[in-house]
Amino acid sequence: MQQIPPLWLSPESHLARSAPDHPILYFSPRVLHEVAGRFQRGFPGLVTYAVKANPHPAVLSNLAAAGITAFDVASPAEMAAVRAASPDAVMHYNNPMRSKAEIAAGIEHGVASWSVDELSELEKLGAVPRSCEVAVRFALPVAGAAYDFGSKFGAAPEEAIELLKQVAAAGWTPALCFHPGTQCEDESAWVEYVHAAKRIVDAAGVKIARLNVGGGFAANRDGVAPDLEKVFAAIGAAADQAFGADGPTLICEPGRAMVSESFTLAARIKGMRKGGEVVFLNDGIYGGLVDIRDMGLPGRVEVVGADGAHRAGLRQPRVVFGPTCDSLDRLPDGLPLPGDAETGDYVLFPGLGAYSSAMSTHFNGYGLSDVATVIELSGQAAR
Ligand SMILES: *Cc1c(COP(=O)(O)O)cnc(C)c1O
C-alpha cells in the first residue's frame, strides 16, 4: 500500500517531538490552497504557476488539486516534474533561450505556449506545431521590483513589433508576455507594461490572443501582507483602458507570491559566540536561506526551545553564520533574536516557500532536503 506521510499539527509540535538536527521546511498544503484561491478569485484572467520558485512534487500536485491547470516551465526537467504531478497540465515554456534538444523536449512534452525575445531564437522554433501560441517577450526599463529581470530577457519594444509580425506570419497564435521583476511592490510597473503592450500590438497591426503579465507579485517579507487584490485590480483596469472590451485574455504566472507563505523553515542554533552576539545555524546561504542574502532580512522570525515553546526575551540583533566553513556563509547582519535564545533552539523563518529548497546546495555536506507536512504554520502575521 502507498505510504502516507504523517501530518503534524505545527512546526513546534514536530520540533518538540523529533528534535531534528538538520534544517527542515514545514509545508502547509492548506495555506497553499488558500493562496491559490486568492489568485484565482482575484486575478482577472488565467492563473498559472512558475515552477522554478518551488518544484517540489507536493507543491505541484497540491496546486493541481487547487485547480491550477497551467504551469510556467523553463527546462525539460521542469516539464517532467509538472507531467508527473498533473498528466493533463498545460505548459508554457517561457525561457526564451533554448537549445535544439530542449526545443525537441518541449514539443515532446506538448508545450502549448512558447515565449521568444529574438529573431534568431524564433528561427529555431520551426518544428513547433502551428497550433501553439508563441508569445513575444518584451522588456521596459521600469523600476519597482527587487530584481530587474529585463536585463536578461525581453526584446525592446521596436524589436517586439517586428517579432510579433513574424510570429503571426509564420502561422502561430500571437501573444505578448513580460515579467516586471521579482518581489515587485509597485503595481505601476504592470500598468506601464500593459500600455506598452497595446502600443506594440497597434504598431505591429497584429491582434493578440493573450497577454501574459508575468510573475513578480510580492510576498510578505516584513510582516505586512501585500495587497495583491490592489495589484490585480490595477492590472485589470489597465487592460480594460488600453484594449477595451475586446482585449486579450490575461495570464499571470506567480512563483514567489504563490508558494512563499505555505512554508516555514526551521534551522537549529548549533552554537553561539561572544555572549550570543554571534549565532551559528545549521542552514545558511548555501542552503535554504539564500533568498535572505539576496532580498534582505525578513521581518518575521521566531525562536522555539526544545519543548516547542516560543522564546519571548527582548530581541537583540545578531550576526548569523550558516554551517559551512565558508566565511561568505553569513546572513545580512542584525537578525533580531530573543535574548533568551539558546544553543539547541530552532529559528523559524516563515514565508520561505519560494527560492529556498529549489536553490539549496549540499555544499560542505549541509543543505535543505527534509520537508514535513503540517496543518498550521506559526509565527505568521495576517496572510
Ligand atoms: C521566475 C519567473 C516567474 C516567477 O517570478 P516570481 O517573481 O517568483 O513571481 C514567472 N515567469 C517567468 C518567465 C519567470 O522566469
PDB file of C-alpha atoms and ligand atoms in Angstrom, residues 50 52-53 72 94 137 149 179 181-183 214-217 253-257 355, ligand 1:
ATOM      1  CA  ALA A  50       6.080  29.464 -12.192  1.00  0.00           C
ATOM      2  CA  LYS A  52      11.121  27.400 -10.580  1.00  0.00           C
ATOM      3  CA  ALA A  53      10.086  29.045  -7.294  1.00  0.00           C
ATOM      4  CA  ASP A  72       5.293  28.115 -16.459  1.00  0.00           C
ATOM      5  CA  ASN A  94       8.820  30.797 -21.027  1.00  0.00           C
ATOM      6  CA  ARG A 137       8.599  38.741 -24.539  1.00  0.00           C
ATOM      7  CA  PHE A 149      14.562  40.538 -14.996  1.00  0.00           C
ATOM      8  CA  HIS A 179       7.929  39.952 -16.352  1.00  0.00           C
ATOM      9  CA  GLY A 181      10.905  41.534 -11.923  1.00  0.00           C
ATOM     10  CA  THR A 182      10.559  39.549  -8.724  1.00  0.00           C
ATOM     11  CA  GLN A 183       9.113  40.951  -5.451  1.00  0.00           C
ATOM     12  CA  GLY A 214       4.366  37.521 -15.693  1.00  0.00           C
ATOM     13  CA  GLY A 215       5.060  36.870 -12.043  1.00  0.00           C
ATOM     14  CA  GLY A 216       6.761  39.257  -9.671  1.00  0.00           C
ATOM     15  CA  PHE A 217       3.862  39.590  -7.206  1.00  0.00           C
ATOM     16  CA  GLU A 253       2.489  33.311 -13.535  1.00  0.00           C
ATOM     17  CA  PRO A 254       3.334  33.950  -9.878  1.00  0.00           C
ATOM     18  CA  GLY A 255       6.125  31.921  -8.324  1.00  0.00           C
ATOM     19  CA  ARG A 256       7.200  33.666  -5.127  1.00  0.00           C
ATOM     20  CA  ALA A 257       3.807  35.026  -4.035  1.00  0.00           C
ATOM     21  CA  TYR A 355      13.590  30.082  -3.842  1.00  0.00           C
TER      22      TYR A 355
HETATM   23  C1  LIG B   1      10.776  33.429 -12.361  1.00  0.00           C
HETATM   24  C2  LIG B   1       9.689  33.649 -13.304  1.00  0.00           C
HETATM   25  C3  LIG B   1       8.383  33.830 -12.831  1.00  0.00           C
HETATM   26  C4  LIG B   1       8.051  33.895 -11.351  1.00  0.00           C
HETATM   27  O1  LIG B   1       8.554  35.052 -10.786  1.00  0.00           O
HETATM   28  P1  LIG B   1       8.194  35.422  -9.249  1.00  0.00           P
HETATM   29  O2  LIG B   1       8.903  36.689  -9.016  1.00  0.00           O
HETATM   30  O3  LIG B   1       8.709  34.301  -8.426  1.00  0.00           O
HETATM   31  O4  LIG B   1       6.717  35.548  -9.174  1.00  0.00           O
HETATM   32  C5  LIG B   1       7.369  33.981 -13.753  1.00  0.00           C
HETATM   33  N1  LIG B   1       7.624  33.969 -15.084  1.00  0.00           N
HETATM   34  C6  LIG B   1       8.868  33.796 -15.586  1.00  0.00           C
HETATM   35  C7  LIG B   1       9.058  33.798 -17.053  1.00  0.00           C
HETATM   36  C8  LIG B   1       9.937  33.644 -14.714  1.00  0.00           C
HETATM   37  O5  LIG B   1      11.167  33.488 -15.205  1.00  0.00           O
END
